[in-house]
Structures are given as C-alpha cells and as structure tokens.
C-alpha cells in the first residue's frame, strides 16, 4: 500500500507518494484550484483507490483539510 504526504500551502500544494518500503514513488506540486485537486485525485488513482490511500496532510487550517476529512467520513 502507498502512503501520501500532502503539504497544504496557500497558493500551491506539494504531494509525495511513498511505496510500501517508504521509497519515494512520485512527487509533484499542484495549484490551489479545483482543477489542481481534480488532477491530483486522478494521479493518485495510479497508486490505488484515492479514498483508500493513507494520507498525511500538513496544514494548520483551511477549507482543504475540512473537505478532505469530510470526504473520508
């Protein structure tokens, strides 16, 4: 199973995907837009069902973290 680290910024975000051995499988940045989020969810599907991936979000506040938490239940 892959693990995702998501550094949530104000204008852009950084996403890192680690494989089961904690080796970096992918890393990219995305804009803080609906298109950026949608594109990232599509990319994450390459590593498993995005709703099932383990995700660590680094942020202190904001709509993005609220949306992600609500999305996972």
Coordinates of N, CA, C and O in Angstrom, one line a residue:
X1 N 0.8 -1.2 0.0 CA 0.0 0.0 0.0 C 0.9 1.2 0.0 O 1.9 1.3 0.6
X2 N 0.4 2.3 -0.7 CA 1.2 3.5 -0.8 C 0.6 4.5 0.3 O -0.5 4.4 0.8
X3 N 1.5 5.4 0.7 CA 1.2 6.5 1.6 C 1.4 7.8 0.9 O 2.4 8.0 0.2
X4 N 0.5 8.7 1.2 CA 0.6 10.1 0.6 C 0.9 11.1 1.6 O 0.2 11.1 2.7
X5 N 1.8 12.0 1.4 CA 2.1 13.1 2.2 C 1.6 14.4 1.4 O 2.0 14.5 0.2
X6 N 0.8 15.2 2.0 CA 0.3 16.4 1.3 C 0.6 17.6 2.1 O 0.1 17.8 3.2
X7 N 1.5 18.4 1.6 CA 1.8 19.7 2.3 C 0.9 20.8 1.7 O 1.0 21.2 0.5
X8 N -0.1 21.2 2.5 CA -1.1 22.1 2.1 C -0.6 23.5 2.2 O -0.5 24.0 3.3
X9 N -0.4 24.2 1.1 CA 0.0 25.6 1.1 C -1.1 26.6 0.8 O -2.2 26.1 0.5
X10 N -0.9 27.8 0.8 CA -1.9 28.8 0.4 C -2.2 28.9 -1.0 O -3.3 29.0 -1.5
X11 N -1.1 28.9 -1.9 CA -1.3 29.0 -3.3 C -1.0 27.7 -4.1 O -1.6 27.5 -5.1
X12 N -0.1 26.9 -3.5 CA 0.2 25.6 -4.1 C 0.4 24.6 -3.0 O 0.5 24.9 -1.9
X13 N 0.3 23.3 -3.5 CA 0.5 22.2 -2.5 C 1.5 21.3 -3.1 O 1.7 21.2 -4.3
X14 N 2.2 20.5 -2.2 CA 3.1 19.5 -2.6 C 2.6 18.2 -2.2 O 2.2 18.0 -1.1
X15 N 2.7 17.2 -3.1 CA 2.2 15.8 -2.8 C 3.4 14.9 -3.0 O 4.1 15.0 -4.1
X16 N 3.6 14.0 -2.1 CA 4.7 13.0 -2.2 C 4.0 11.6 -2.0 O 3.2 11.5 -1.0
X17 N 4.3 10.7 -2.8 CA 3.7 9.3 -2.7 C 4.9 8.4 -2.3 O 5.9 8.4 -3.0
X18 N 4.7 7.6 -1.3 CA 5.7 6.6 -0.8 C 5.2 5.2 -1.1 O 4.0 5.0 -0.9
X19 N 6.1 4.3 -1.5 CA 5.7 2.9 -1.7 C 5.7 2.2 -0.4 O 6.0 2.8 0.7
X20 N 5.4 0.9 -0.4 CA 5.4 0.1 0.8 C 6.7 0.0 1.6 O 6.7 -0.2 2.8
X21 N 7.8 0.3 0.9 CA 9.1 0.3 1.6 C 9.5 1.7 1.9 O 10.7 2.0 2.3
X22 N 8.6 2.7 1.9 CA 8.9 4.1 2.2 C 9.8 4.8 1.2 O 10.4 5.8 1.5
X23 N 10.0 4.2 0.0 CA 10.7 4.9 -1.1 C 9.8 5.8 -1.8 O 8.6 5.5 -2.0
X24 N 10.4 7.0 -2.3 CA 9.6 7.9 -3.0 C 9.1 7.4 -4.4 O 10.0 7.0 -5.2
X25 N 7.8 7.3 -4.6 CA 7.3 6.8 -5.8 C 7.0 7.9 -6.8 O 7.1 7.8 -8.0
X26 N 6.6 9.1 -6.2 CA 6.2 10.2 -7.0 C 6.2 11.5 -6.2 O 6.0 11.4 -4.9
X27 N 6.4 12.6 -6.8 CA 6.3 13.9 -6.1 C 5.9 14.9 -7.1 O 6.4 15.0 -8.2
X28 N 5.0 15.8 -6.8 CA 4.5 16.9 -7.7 C 3.9 18.0 -6.8 O 3.6 17.9 -5.7
X29 N 3.8 19.2 -7.5 CA 3.1 20.3 -6.9 C 1.9 20.6 -7.7 O 1.8 20.2 -8.9
X30 N 0.9 21.2 -7.1 CA -0.3 21.5 -7.8 C -0.8 22.8 -7.3 O -0.6 23.3 -6.2
X31 N -1.6 23.5 -8.2 CA -2.1 24.8 -7.8 C -3.3 24.6 -6.8 O -4.0 23.6 -6.9
X32 N -3.6 25.6 -6.0 CA -4.7 25.6 -5.1 C -6.0 26.0 -5.9 O -6.6 27.1 -5.8
X33 N -6.4 25.1 -6.8 CA -7.6 25.3 -7.6 C -8.4 24.0 -7.7 O -7.8 22.9 -7.4
X34 N -9.6 24.0 -8.1 CA -10.4 22.8 -8.3 C -9.7 21.9 -9.3 O -9.7 20.7 -9.2
X35 N -9.2 22.5 -10.4 CA -8.5 21.7 -11.4 C -7.3 21.0 -10.9 O -7.0 19.9 -11.2
X36 N -6.6 21.7 -10.0 CA -5.4 21.1 -9.4 C -5.7 19.9 -8.5 O -5.1 18.9 -8.5
X37 N -6.8 20.1 -7.7 CA -7.2 19.0 -6.8 C -7.7 17.8 -7.7 O -7.4 16.6 -7.4
X38 N -8.6 18.1 -8.7 CA -9.1 17.0 -9.5 C -8.0 16.3 -10.2 O -8.0 15.0 -10.2
X39 N -7.0 17.0 -10.7 CA -5.9 16.3 -11.4 C -5.1 15.5 -10.4 O -4.7 14.3 -10.8
X40 N -4.9 15.9 -9.2 CA -4.2 15.1 -8.2 C -4.9 13.9 -7.8 O -4.3 12.8 -7.7
X41 N -6.2 14.0 -7.7 CA -7.0 12.8 -7.3 C -6.9 11.8 -8.5 O -6.8 10.6 -8.2
X42 N -6.9 12.2 -9.7 CA -6.7 11.3 -10.8 C -5.3 10.6 -10.8 O -5.2 9.4 -11.0
X43 N -4.3 11.4 -10.5 CA -2.9 10.9 -10.4 C -2.8 9.9 -9.3 O -2.1 8.9 -9.4
X44 N -3.5 10.2 -8.1 CA -3.4 9.3 -7.0 C -4.0 7.9 -7.3 O -3.6 6.9 -6.7
X45 N -5.0 7.9 -8.2 CA -5.6 6.7 -8.6 C -4.6 5.7 -9.2 O -4.9 4.4 -9.2
X46 N -3.4 6.1 -9.7 CA -2.4 5.2 -10.1 C -1.8 4.4 -9.0 O -1.2 3.4 -9.3
X47 N -2.0 4.8 -7.8 CA -1.4 4.2 -6.6 C -2.5 3.5 -5.8 O -2.2 2.9 -4.7
X48 N -3.7 3.4 -6.2 CA -4.8 2.8 -5.5 C -6.0 3.7 -5.5 O -6.0 4.8 -6.0
X49 N -7.1 3.2 -4.9 CA -8.3 4.0 -4.8 C -8.0 5.2 -3.9 O -7.6 5.0 -2.7
X50 N -8.1 6.4 -4.4 CA -7.8 7.6 -3.6 C -8.5 7.6 -2.2 O -8.0 8.1 -1.2
X51 N -9.7 7.1 -2.2 CA -10.5 7.0 -0.9 C -9.9 6.0 0.1 O -10.2 6.1 1.3
X52 N -9.0 5.1 -0.4 CA -8.4 4.1 0.5 C -7.0 4.3 0.8 O -6.4 3.7 1.7
X53 N -6.4 5.3 0.2 CA -4.9 5.6 0.4 C -4.8 6.3 1.8 O -5.6 7.0 2.2
X54 N -3.7 5.9 2.4 CA -3.3 6.6 3.7 C -2.7 8.0 3.3 O -1.8 8.1 2.5
X55 N -3.3 9.0 3.9 CA -2.9 10.4 3.6 C -2.5 11.1 4.9 O -3.3 11.1 5.8
X56 N -1.4 11.8 4.9 CA -1.0 12.7 6.0 C -1.0 14.1 5.4 O -0.3 14.4 4.4
X57 N -1.8 15.0 6.0 CA -1.9 16.4 5.5 C -1.2 17.3 6.5 O -1.5 17.3 7.7
X58 N -0.3 18.1 5.9 CA 0.4 19.1 6.8 C -0.3 20.4 6.5 O -0.2 21.0 5.5
X59 N -1.1 20.9 7.5 CA -1.8 22.2 7.5 C -2.2 22.5 8.8 O -2.4 21.7 9.7
X60 N -2.5 23.8 9.0 CA -3.0 24.2 10.3 C -4.5 24.6 10.3 O -5.1 24.7 11.3
X61 N -5.0 24.9 9.1 CA -6.4 25.3 9.0 C -6.8 25.3 7.5 O -6.0 25.1 6.6
X62 N -8.0 25.6 7.3 CA -8.5 25.9 5.9 C -9.5 24.9 5.4 O -9.7 23.8 5.9
X63 N -10.1 25.3 4.3 CA -11.2 24.5 3.7 C -10.7 23.2 3.2 O -11.4 22.2 3.2
X64 N -9.5 23.2 2.7 CA -8.9 21.9 2.1 C -8.9 20.8 3.1 O -9.3 19.7 2.7
X65 N -8.4 21.0 4.3 CA -8.4 20.0 5.3 C -9.8 19.6 5.7 O -10.1 18.4 5.9
X66 N -10.7 20.5 5.8 CA -12.1 20.2 6.1 C -12.7 19.3 5.0 O -13.3 18.3 5.3
X67 N -12.5 19.7 3.8 CA -13.0 18.9 2.7 C -12.4 17.5 2.6 O -13.2 16.5 2.5
X68 N -11.1 17.3 2.9 CA -10.5 16.0 2.8 C -11.1 15.2 4.0 O -11.3 14.0 3.8
X69 N -11.2 15.7 5.1 CA -11.7 15.0 6.3 C -13.2 14.5 6.1 O -13.5 13.4 6.3
X70 N -14.0 15.4 5.6 CA -15.4 15.1 5.3 C -15.5 14.0 4.2 O -16.4 13.2 4.3
X71 N -14.6 14.1 3.2 CA -14.6 13.1 2.1 C -14.4 11.7 2.6 O -14.9 10.8 2.0
X72 N -13.6 11.5 3.6 CA -13.2 10.2 4.1 C -14.1 9.7 5.2 O -14.0 8.6 5.7
X73 N -15.0 10.6 5.7 CA -16.0 10.1 6.6 C -15.6 10.5 8.0 O -16.1 10.2 9.0

